[in-house]
């Protein structure tokens, strides 16, 4: 088709283009009728309404609408009309030629023309590419089945509404949304409101991980689950299945989720095909300068399709910034685009979620956190060099804009640092208000502790009766004893009443919380908490996601409290426990297979020899714990090594874990001239019973066949010394930095009793010792008499402990090596090329 | 030749036999003109000088001479004429026909005739076989070479004299006597006196082991060596070499001893060939009843050729007993022979050696021992059930006869028990003399301690000045401080002066001595003692050969004091150290190969796996000391197991010894993220330096790469804890029955210093700790400050200790397994059939 002139400025697809033949203005052709393209034209018109003749090509049949408001349309909160930005009148009023349903398919930069799908070819003086982005479709089998859609435009919304409508005949229908980001959750919300049973699959451990930290993400997940959605995190889609149409999704772990609709909302990719074919510079997006000019001076680009200074953007605010700079450029102003800082709000009714800036933390960053468990509020402001660099708000996002403004302006917040987290009204209202003064000004009947209904007057009375520490106040009047959110208030009251006489309380778990280990464990059980973020939220953690001290501890406490229920959080484990091997100085791993009671056999020895040679292990060494240790195994070889060792009958020796390490034995009555009992046999039985158990710290057992004690049982956590008349049970020994000799727990007559007492003692330690507390300091803290009272004197209690240990073990005794060798957590075992260092 | 009659009663070989034709008396033919045959005739004649007509056949050309006096003849102390018992006149006077140089070669019992070598055949009514014994010739190559003789008759003496004479032209000549029994030593003595250079080879560990205990044998050996003889015990002859004549003897250990004369004196065998051919009952000897009648009523036998009641005899006294019984029988008296108890005296001028009865000791036996080092006297009387059952005397044999008489008569000696050892004069003279009364009666200037010249008055003065114990007296006036032989006297003086106020002294080494460990070690060095019997003699051991406490201790002290000089006494070692493996309950052994620093490799692991399967070991197990332990190896398989392990490059792990056990290590800076130094490397170097060393007790070392102390270095005898700035050295830890944490010795900067201090500390422990004293009690006894003073503060002293340790190690670091695998001590590894139990 030839270039044609015409008069009508607005054309629908299929119509001819009519432009005044006498218009000699520069012709600006805009490829893309979306939010960025139209906003660019708006900005341009605002600066110079006559300089350019404008033609806009759109792929959709619609005028420009607010794409980010598709969610409310899906949700039934708005209609399509509600979200139109520029109606037909705007195009007409501004003399813009709009060509809909006819995407541009080629650019001839030499001829300075564009050609559309329908065959139209028109010339341009300036070309603006605003093609936006395409949904990313994960390349799984079944991705092209009917019923698999994305969530990008009104057509997608129509498909979803049709599916929901169809589902009504079968009780609502089932939908799967793949992607737990902003878009996916909005889709899920809309589909839920439309009556569908929705499952969200998210491959990462937490929802909206690019916008939310773990704490906010947990609150969000908790709320979405409360609304009936099923949220599966760490869910890796293997296949979309169905005969002729979608019937469901199968995950890599084998789970199947039936669905008549699958919405892929895993992300977007800048739409760059047109620009690339035209020979423009393209990286992740179409490369532009600060004036949104591409590598061709007459071709500009704006919106989600561009890459500026290495960044691409998928949110609306940067688009507006780009459009302003573009318009400035086209009108000979040279302000230039300097990149954007973004913020996010989730548009889901009743859920207030706000995120802005960088919350990855790191060197020099300080987190200010406020949690209010009763209101479901989490606020976190990240400050670096006295400036806000990030903010995450959940439950109360009223101050999101204020924080975002401070962030964008790079305002120094040091003056209002202490009050910042309480929001604009408080921080700006009181100036540099002293929190103590604020507390002092409270009336005596002001409620301090909402959980326990304690007034300021009651707290003061408690202090005046002699409570000189936070802990004493907690014990005396219960203030701050439950959720801890009023801890700061109580501390201020203490300070006001006592001045310097305030005593510091017992050591808290870490700097993230005002609670000690025992408090946390008690509350985990009392409040039936089931995840780390839940604990942090309900106990008002002062950090967003804890620290390397509290996370492994909480993970352990939850694991201990909820055997078979709590899902282990790999990210809260030390690298050795994640890898199920000991990382060494050079980044390789050492591997220790289990040898029950230290016994081995030719098959195992040969298997180890084979592994050493096959995987080129530079060293193999006997350990002090009576096992063999293979050194220098590369991370990516671990699963294969384990498979080989498994094949010879060996499982993980847990030499890397806060867990039962080894049971050392001497040879006992079977062989030794001095042996009084079958110490080796008892050692094997003990190890079979206790292996795989997670503990507060590493745990070592030994069984010596006579008082000569060749297995060194009296410096072990649990040691058995066989004597002629039975078994002496010893506890709380340590052979490391500070050697501690065991205490004698008691003497028993039979092997079964020795095993029973061992199980009960182990469980008491598991339940009551603090994380990273070996049995030695634990027993020194609680006293061996206490342990005797629980294990020796209380028969029913001992039996209950033993039963709980064995129940817990029923979930623990799977070989993690076999799981990994079979393909679990393969991402942990990828090969990483060492960073190459340039040779001079 | 026909039977001939004649008149001449005495015939020489070749002469015809002339007997009176009219003599119708019973004809007694005696085969053998030696001591037994002639003595039997003498006894017979004494009873009835006419009843029998007597004919004696002799193989030698001589009349009957005293064979046991050949030694003095050889020695030049007597002539042949001096030792003739029955000269020609005796034969003539008693009408005895003597046929010399014509041995009887056949007996025809049916015809009742004997036939001689020269062809004479004569009839008998009664035949007396007195063929004596033949020297035993060991079946080695060269045994038939000219110059190899035995020591049985005058012909042998003549050969020896000729050799000595020939030797004079070459400065004396060299002779080897094989056999360190009575006969051999007498031959050696004679040859020495005749000017030859004599070497005695004895296969057993001590001389005259059938007559002497170890203590007496040591004194004897010492005396013989003092006379210029070379005595080699444990010497196993491989070959007598020479071209056409003897040139020397080669031992199995390769030693060669040049000699122009070799005397075999290893024992005698009853001469039974004639009797066996005649069809008489023969066991070890010719079987006779109590009247010396053989299985043929007309044939009798007497002397060394007979076996009576299971016994054969090689000494003279039993012969006389037999001859008396025989003569009684032939003259119709029926006293009967009841066997003999024997005693022995060595007929070597200046050496008084006496032995009688059974000195093997055992259940219910009590040894009474008197030693006088200054006089070179050792006396031992073995008492059982209040009767003397054995006696060994050396240096003073005056009372030998008295003891032997008491022994033979089975006299009850309980009344004279306390004085018995002092001899007949003292015991019988004073009746039940009170030793205290005897001491009280001594004058003040009576010498008590000969070594130090201390009089009774000086001892009393010392006691009156406050010395209340043996030890205090020793310290105060030196009495009993050297050889200890006056200890009993000093104790009695203490008792006389102080009554019940005598304080018991410090613990002695064991009940065999009044000295403590430190005294013994000091005297070993001071007196340059070089063997266990020497220590026992010089320090007046109260037992003949020590006990299981003092023997291993003395062996160790000598080994430590005389590296490269003292020859280890296998019999003074515990079974595990003898076998170089750990004996187990069922009599099998466990085998632990050394793995330097706990490091191993595929080759070793496969070798161990192979051994387990090849030798059907029921168990293989990792030890607490970072090694692998193979259980259930049969004693006879040990050398083969060791050869297999040697072939894979492994040596003994000394898991059985009072020696360096293992050096435990953690992985250190090479691998561990926390490691500060190369603990594994240092551990390997330390083990290479210290392995093979014998110690007062087992000795354990560990090297930890950081203060986390994974190698548990602070419960080891010597522990190194690496820190960033160097090496902390810890000593005196223990992980057994009583856990003891190490003391910090010092900190050093370099690996070499750590090794040097380790060597010095080890040597200090080796030299100063008591046998079976671990470092922990040793350091508690001497104080860690003392150890610091010696090792840390005294640079020259430390260096000297280190040098002594390394010198000692230059003799210790041979793999005992390789030696055994190569054939050493094979007798230890024989298979013993288990006692079979009859199945019902």
mmCIF file of N, CA and C in Angstrom, chain B residues 365-449:
data_model
loop_
_atom_site.group_PDB
_atom_site.id
_atom_site.type_symbol
_atom_site.label_atom_id
_atom_site.label_comp_id
_atom_site.label_asym_id
_atom_site.label_seq_id
_atom_site.Cartn_x
_atom_site.Cartn_y
_atom_site.Cartn_z
ATOM 1 N N UNK B 365 54.312 -71.882 96.066
ATOM 2 C CA UNK B 365 55.748 -71.831 96.308
ATOM 3 C C UNK B 365 56.154 -70.471 96.851
ATOM 4 N N UNK B 366 57.140 -70.484 97.715
ATOM 5 C CA UNK B 366 57.638 -69.251 98.285
ATOM 6 C C UNK B 366 59.142 -69.225 98.055
ATOM 7 N N UNK B 367 59.614 -68.100 97.581
ATOM 8 C CA UNK B 367 61.050 -67.970 97.358
ATOM 9 C C UNK B 367 61.691 -67.215 98.511
ATOM 10 N N UNK B 368 62.764 -67.777 99.037
ATOM 11 C CA UNK B 368 63.570 -67.050 100.014
ATOM 12 C C UNK B 368 64.883 -66.735 99.316
ATOM 13 N N UNK B 369 65.159 -65.456 99.222
ATOM 14 C CA UNK B 369 66.300 -65.027 98.420
ATOM 15 C C UNK B 369 67.271 -64.228 99.265
ATOM 16 N N UNK B 370 68.525 -64.485 99.085
ATOM 17 C CA UNK B 370 69.541 -63.648 99.702
ATOM 18 C C UNK B 370 70.531 -63.269 98.612
ATOM 19 N N UNK B 371 70.777 -61.993 98.518
ATOM 20 C CA UNK B 371 71.774 -61.543 97.540
ATOM 21 C C UNK B 371 72.810 -60.716 98.287
ATOM 22 N N UNK B 372 74.031 -60.896 97.906
ATOM 23 C CA UNK B 372 75.102 -60.063 98.458
ATOM 24 C C UNK B 372 75.951 -59.626 97.278
ATOM 25 N N UNK B 373 75.654 -58.409 96.831
ATOM 26 C CA UNK B 373 76.302 -57.943 95.604
ATOM 27 C C UNK B 373 77.810 -57.850 95.765
ATOM 28 N N UNK B 374 78.240 -57.434 96.971
ATOM 29 C CA UNK B 374 79.677 -57.216 97.111
ATOM 30 C C UNK B 374 80.442 -58.534 97.060
ATOM 31 N N UNK B 375 79.838 -59.590 97.542
ATOM 32 C CA UNK B 375 80.503 -60.893 97.501
ATOM 33 C C UNK B 375 80.114 -61.679 96.252
ATOM 34 N N UNK B 376 79.170 -61.174 95.493
ATOM 35 C CA UNK B 376 78.733 -61.901 94.307
ATOM 36 C C UNK B 376 77.947 -63.145 94.654
ATOM 37 N N UNK B 377 77.155 -63.038 95.696
ATOM 38 C CA UNK B 377 76.425 -64.212 96.181
ATOM 39 C C UNK B 377 74.941 -64.079 95.856
ATOM 40 N N UNK B 378 74.404 -65.177 95.420
ATOM 41 C CA UNK B 378 72.949 -65.275 95.224
ATOM 42 C C UNK B 378 72.518 -66.623 95.769
ATOM 43 N N UNK B 379 71.543 -66.579 96.662
ATOM 44 C CA UNK B 379 71.024 -67.839 97.202
ATOM 45 C C UNK B 379 69.511 -67.792 97.115
ATOM 46 N N UNK B 380 68.984 -68.894 96.711
ATOM 47 C CA UNK B 380 67.527 -68.969 96.625
ATOM 48 C C UNK B 380 67.072 -70.348 97.066
ATOM 49 N N UNK B 381 66.157 -70.331 97.979
ATOM 50 C CA UNK B 381 65.570 -71.594 98.427
ATOM 51 C C UNK B 381 64.071 -71.512 98.164
ATOM 52 N N UNK B 382 63.556 -72.550 97.508
ATOM 53 C CA UNK B 382 62.127 -72.565 97.198
ATOM 54 C C UNK B 382 61.435 -73.489 98.192
ATOM 55 N N UNK B 383 60.455 -72.931 98.879
ATOM 56 C CA UNK B 383 59.762 -73.681 99.919
ATOM 57 C C UNK B 383 58.304 -73.851 99.506
ATOM 58 N N UNK B 384 57.813 -75.055 99.701
ATOM 59 C CA UNK B 384 56.394 -75.311 99.428
ATOM 60 C C UNK B 384 55.862 -76.237 100.509
ATOM 61 N N UNK B 385 54.736 -75.860 101.049
ATOM 62 C CA UNK B 385 54.148 -76.659 102.138
ATOM 63 C C UNK B 385 55.177 -76.924 103.241
ATOM 64 N N UNK B 386 55.918 -75.898 103.616
ATOM 65 C CA UNK B 386 56.908 -75.979 104.691
ATOM 66 C C UNK B 386 58.075 -76.905 104.387
ATOM 67 N N UNK B 387 58.206 -77.299 103.128
ATOM 68 C CA UNK B 387 59.340 -78.150 102.763
ATOM 69 C C UNK B 387 60.134 -77.488 101.641
ATOM 70 N N UNK B 388 61.442 -77.734 101.655
ATOM 71 C CA UNK B 388 62.267 -77.225 100.571
ATOM 72 C C UNK B 388 62.023 -78.084 99.335
ATOM 73 N N UNK B 389 61.700 -77.431 98.207
ATOM 74 C CA UNK B 389 61.509 -78.197 96.966
ATOM 75 C C UNK B 389 62.573 -77.861 95.927
ATOM 76 N N UNK B 390 63.342 -76.817 96.191
ATOM 77 C CA UNK B 390 64.388 -76.478 95.242
ATOM 78 C C UNK B 390 65.358 -75.489 95.859
ATOM 79 N N UNK B 391 66.547 -75.442 95.279
ATOM 80 C CA UNK B 391 67.528 -74.469 95.749
ATOM 81 C C UNK B 391 68.479 -74.149 94.613
ATOM 82 N N UNK B 392 68.817 -72.880 94.515
ATOM 83 C CA UNK B 392 69.838 -72.444 93.564
ATOM 84 C C UNK B 392 70.811 -71.572 94.341
ATOM 85 N N UNK B 393 72.074 -71.919 94.272
ATOM 86 C CA UNK B 393 73.072 -71.140 95.003
ATOM 87 C C UNK B 393 74.146 -70.707 94.025
ATOM 88 N N UNK B 394 74.578 -69.493 94.179
ATOM 89 C CA UNK B 394 75.688 -69.033 93.357
ATOM 90 C C UNK B 394 76.648 -68.252 94.237
ATOM 91 N N UNK B 395 77.908 -68.553 94.091
ATOM 92 C CA UNK B 395 78.935 -67.788 94.806
ATOM 93 C C UNK B 395 79.262 -68.338 96.181
ATOM 94 N N UNK B 396 78.280 -69.002 96.766
ATOM 95 C CA UNK B 396 78.519 -69.624 98.071
ATOM 96 C C UNK B 396 77.621 -70.859 98.115
ATOM 97 N N UNK B 397 78.253 -72.021 97.823
ATOM 98 C CA UNK B 397 77.454 -73.246 97.702
ATOM 99 C C UNK B 397 77.673 -74.175 98.890
ATOM 100 N N UNK B 398 78.262 -73.597 99.931
ATOM 101 C CA UNK B 398 78.615 -74.434 101.078
ATOM 102 C C UNK B 398 77.422 -75.171 101.655
ATOM 103 N N UNK B 399 76.274 -74.517 101.628
ATOM 104 C CA UNK B 399 75.101 -75.140 102.229
ATOM 105 C C UNK B 399 74.275 -75.952 101.254
ATOM 106 N N UNK B 400 74.794 -76.111 100.029
ATOM 107 C CA UNK B 400 74.034 -76.856 99.013
ATOM 108 C C UNK B 400 73.666 -78.241 99.491
ATOM 109 N N UNK B 401 74.617 -78.917 100.061
ATOM 110 C CA UNK B 401 74.374 -80.265 100.508
ATOM 111 C C UNK B 401 73.317 -80.327 101.599
ATOM 112 N N UNK B 402 73.372 -79.348 102.494
ATOM 113 C CA UNK B 402 72.400 -79.329 103.594
ATOM 114 C C UNK B 402 70.995 -79.117 103.053
ATOM 115 N N UNK B 403 70.872 -78.117 102.151
ATOM 116 C CA UNK B 403 69.556 -77.870 101.564
ATOM 117 C C UNK B 403 69.060 -79.112 100.817
ATOM 118 N N UNK B 404 69.995 -79.744 100.074
ATOM 119 C CA UNK B 404 69.614 -80.903 99.283
ATOM 120 C C UNK B 404 69.159 -82.048 100.169
ATOM 121 N N UNK B 405 69.809 -82.142 101.279
ATOM 122 C CA UNK B 405 69.441 -83.183 102.231
ATOM 123 C C UNK B 405 68.058 -82.918 102.817
ATOM 124 N N UNK B 406 67.821 -81.665 103.213
ATOM 125 C CA UNK B 406 66.504 -81.299 103.734
ATOM 126 C C UNK B 406 65.427 -81.567 102.670
ATOM 127 N N UNK B 407 65.799 -81.260 101.440
ATOM 128 C CA UNK B 407 64.870 -81.428 100.325
ATOM 129 C C UNK B 407 64.526 -82.900 100.137
ATOM 130 N N UNK B 408 65.591 -83.733 100.053
ATOM 131 C CA UNK B 408 65.352 -85.144 99.782
ATOM 132 C C UNK B 408 64.574 -85.796 100.908
ATOM 133 N N UNK B 409 64.870 -85.335 102.116
ATOM 134 C CA UNK B 409 64.182 -85.948 103.258
ATOM 135 C C UNK B 409 62.791 -85.355 103.475
ATOM 136 N N UNK B 410 62.470 -84.301 102.760
ATOM 137 C CA UNK B 410 61.152 -83.684 102.917
ATOM 138 C C UNK B 410 60.951 -83.114 104.294
ATOM 139 N N UNK B 411 62.012 -82.614 104.878
ATOM 140 C CA UNK B 411 61.957 -82.094 106.249
ATOM 141 C C UNK B 411 61.067 -80.851 106.364
ATOM 142 N N UNK B 412 60.326 -80.776 107.424
ATOM 143 C CA UNK B 412 59.549 -79.565 107.681
ATOM 144 C C UNK B 412 60.494 -78.483 108.192
ATOM 145 N N UNK B 413 60.534 -77.345 107.470
ATOM 146 C CA UNK B 413 61.514 -76.304 107.807
ATOM 147 C C UNK B 413 60.851 -75.086 108.430
ATOM 148 N N UNK B 414 59.579 -75.216 108.830
ATOM 149 C CA UNK B 414 58.856 -74.020 109.295
ATOM 150 C C UNK B 414 59.544 -73.393 110.517
ATOM 151 N N UNK B 415 60.154 -74.220 111.354
ATOM 152 C CA UNK B 415 60.781 -73.669 112.552
ATOM 153 C C UNK B 415 62.000 -72.823 112.230
ATOM 154 N N UNK B 416 62.688 -73.181 111.160
ATOM 155 C CA UNK B 416 63.920 -72.457 110.839
ATOM 156 C C UNK B 416 63.743 -71.571 109.606
ATOM 157 N N UNK B 417 62.490 -71.380 109.236
ATOM 158 C CA UNK B 417 62.154 -70.636 108.029
ATOM 159 C C UNK B 417 62.904 -69.290 107.918
ATOM 160 N N UNK B 418 62.870 -68.480 108.998
ATOM 161 C CA UNK B 418 63.427 -67.132 108.915
ATOM 162 C C UNK B 418 64.939 -67.118 108.763
ATOM 163 N N UNK B 419 65.577 -68.176 109.207
ATOM 164 C CA UNK B 419 67.038 -68.184 109.195
ATOM 165 C C UNK B 419 67.607 -69.121 108.139
ATOM 166 N N UNK B 420 66.730 -69.875 107.500
ATOM 167 C CA UNK B 420 67.109 -70.900 106.549
ATOM 168 C C UNK B 420 68.152 -70.415 105.552
ATOM 169 N N UNK B 421 67.899 -69.212 105.009
ATOM 170 C CA UNK B 421 68.723 -68.726 103.917
ATOM 171 C C UNK B 421 70.155 -68.415 104.362
ATOM 172 N N UNK B 422 70.319 -68.227 105.673
ATOM 173 C CA UNK B 422 71.675 -67.916 106.163
ATOM 174 C C UNK B 422 72.536 -69.163 106.316
ATOM 175 N N UNK B 423 71.950 -70.332 106.124
ATOM 176 C CA UNK B 423 72.750 -71.547 106.079
ATOM 177 C C UNK B 423 72.666 -72.386 107.345
ATOM 178 N N UNK B 424 73.269 -73.565 107.231
ATOM 179 C CA UNK B 424 73.147 -74.566 108.290
ATOM 180 C C UNK B 424 73.700 -74.081 109.627
ATOM 181 N N UNK B 425 74.867 -73.435 109.566
ATOM 182 C CA UNK B 425 75.536 -73.038 110.802
ATOM 183 C C UNK B 425 74.667 -72.063 111.581
ATOM 184 N N UNK B 426 74.145 -71.061 110.868
ATOM 185 C CA UNK B 426 73.359 -70.034 111.527
ATOM 186 C C UNK B 426 72.010 -70.580 111.986
ATOM 187 N N UNK B 427 71.341 -71.276 111.076
ATOM 188 C CA UNK B 427 69.996 -71.736 111.375
ATOM 189 C C UNK B 427 69.988 -72.782 112.483
ATOM 190 N N UNK B 428 70.946 -73.665 112.429
ATOM 191 C CA UNK B 428 70.945 -74.713 113.444
ATOM 192 C C UNK B 428 71.668 -74.285 114.705
ATOM 193 N N UNK B 429 72.610 -73.334 114.528
ATOM 194 C CA UNK B 429 73.370 -72.873 115.678
ATOM 195 C C UNK B 429 72.507 -72.116 116.656
ATOM 196 N N UNK B 430 71.717 -71.173 116.173
ATOM 197 C CA UNK B 430 70.955 -70.306 117.069
ATOM 198 C C UNK B 430 69.568 -70.779 117.347
ATOM 199 N N UNK B 431 69.208 -71.933 116.806
ATOM 200 C CA UNK B 431 67.828 -72.329 116.972
ATOM 201 C C UNK B 431 66.928 -71.281 116.350
ATOM 202 N N UNK B 432 65.863 -70.902 117.049
ATOM 203 C CA UNK B 432 64.948 -69.895 116.529
ATOM 204 C C UNK B 432 65.437 -68.512 116.924
ATOM 205 N N UNK B 433 66.623 -68.144 116.467
ATOM 206 C CA UNK B 433 67.242 -66.879 116.836
ATOM 207 C C UNK B 433 66.413 -65.699 116.315
ATOM 208 N N UNK B 434 66.236 -64.723 117.182
ATOM 209 C CA UNK B 434 65.507 -63.528 116.784
ATOM 210 C C UNK B 434 66.465 -62.577 116.068
ATOM 211 N N UNK B 435 66.198 -62.241 114.811
ATOM 212 C CA UNK B 435 67.117 -61.359 114.088
ATOM 213 C C UNK B 435 67.291 -60.023 114.801
ATOM 214 N N UNK B 436 66.244 -59.525 115.462
ATOM 215 C CA UNK B 436 66.373 -58.259 116.181
ATOM 216 C C UNK B 436 67.332 -58.385 117.352
ATOM 217 N N UNK B 437 67.194 -59.510 118.029
ATOM 218 C CA UNK B 437 68.107 -59.730 119.152
ATOM 219 C C UNK B 437 69.549 -59.785 118.659
ATOM 220 N N UNK B 438 69.726 -60.389 117.489
ATOM 221 C CA UNK B 438 71.083 -60.483 116.935
ATOM 222 C C UNK B 438 71.621 -59.094 116.641
ATOM 223 N N UNK B 439 70.764 -58.253 116.066
ATOM 224 C CA UNK B 439 71.200 -56.892 115.757
ATOM 225 C C UNK B 439 71.491 -56.108 117.025
ATOM 226 N N UNK B 440 70.603 -56.278 118.011
ATOM 227 C CA UNK B 440 70.776 -55.548 119.276
ATOM 228 C C UNK B 440 72.105 -55.919 119.927
ATOM 229 N N UNK B 441 72.509 -57.152 119.664
ATOM 230 C CA UNK B 441 73.743 -57.622 120.299
ATOM 231 C C UNK B 441 75.002 -57.105 119.617
ATOM 232 N N UNK B 442 74.845 -56.548 118.438
ATOM 233 C CA UNK B 442 76.026 -56.050 117.724
ATOM 234 C C UNK B 442 76.648 -54.878 118.471
ATOM 235 N N UNK B 443 77.962 -54.752 118.329
ATOM 236 C CA UNK B 443 78.632 -53.612 118.963
ATOM 237 C C UNK B 443 78.425 -52.376 118.093
ATOM 238 N N UNK B 444 78.608 -51.206 118.661
ATOM 239 C CA UNK B 444 78.360 -49.954 117.954
ATOM 240 C C UNK B 444 79.249 -49.773 116.728
ATOM 241 N N UNK B 445 80.473 -50.357 116.791
ATOM 242 C CA UNK B 445 81.346 -50.147 115.629
ATOM 243 C C UNK B 445 81.231 -51.259 114.591
ATOM 244 N N UNK B 446 80.255 -52.172 114.794
ATOM 245 C CA UNK B 446 80.009 -53.205 113.768
ATOM 246 C C UNK B 446 79.546 -52.534 112.488
ATOM 247 N N UNK B 447 80.154 -52.972 111.380
ATOM 248 C CA UNK B 447 79.771 -52.349 110.114
ATOM 249 C C UNK B 447 78.422 -52.883 109.654
ATOM 250 N N UNK B 448 77.532 -51.971 109.341
ATOM 251 C CA UNK B 448 76.204 -52.347 108.852
ATOM 252 C C UNK B 448 76.183 -52.257 107.326
ATOM 253 N N UNK B 449 76.569 -51.090 106.831
ATOM 254 C CA UNK B 449 76.534 -50.865 105.378
ATOM 255 C C UNK B 449 77.948 -50.887 104.833
#
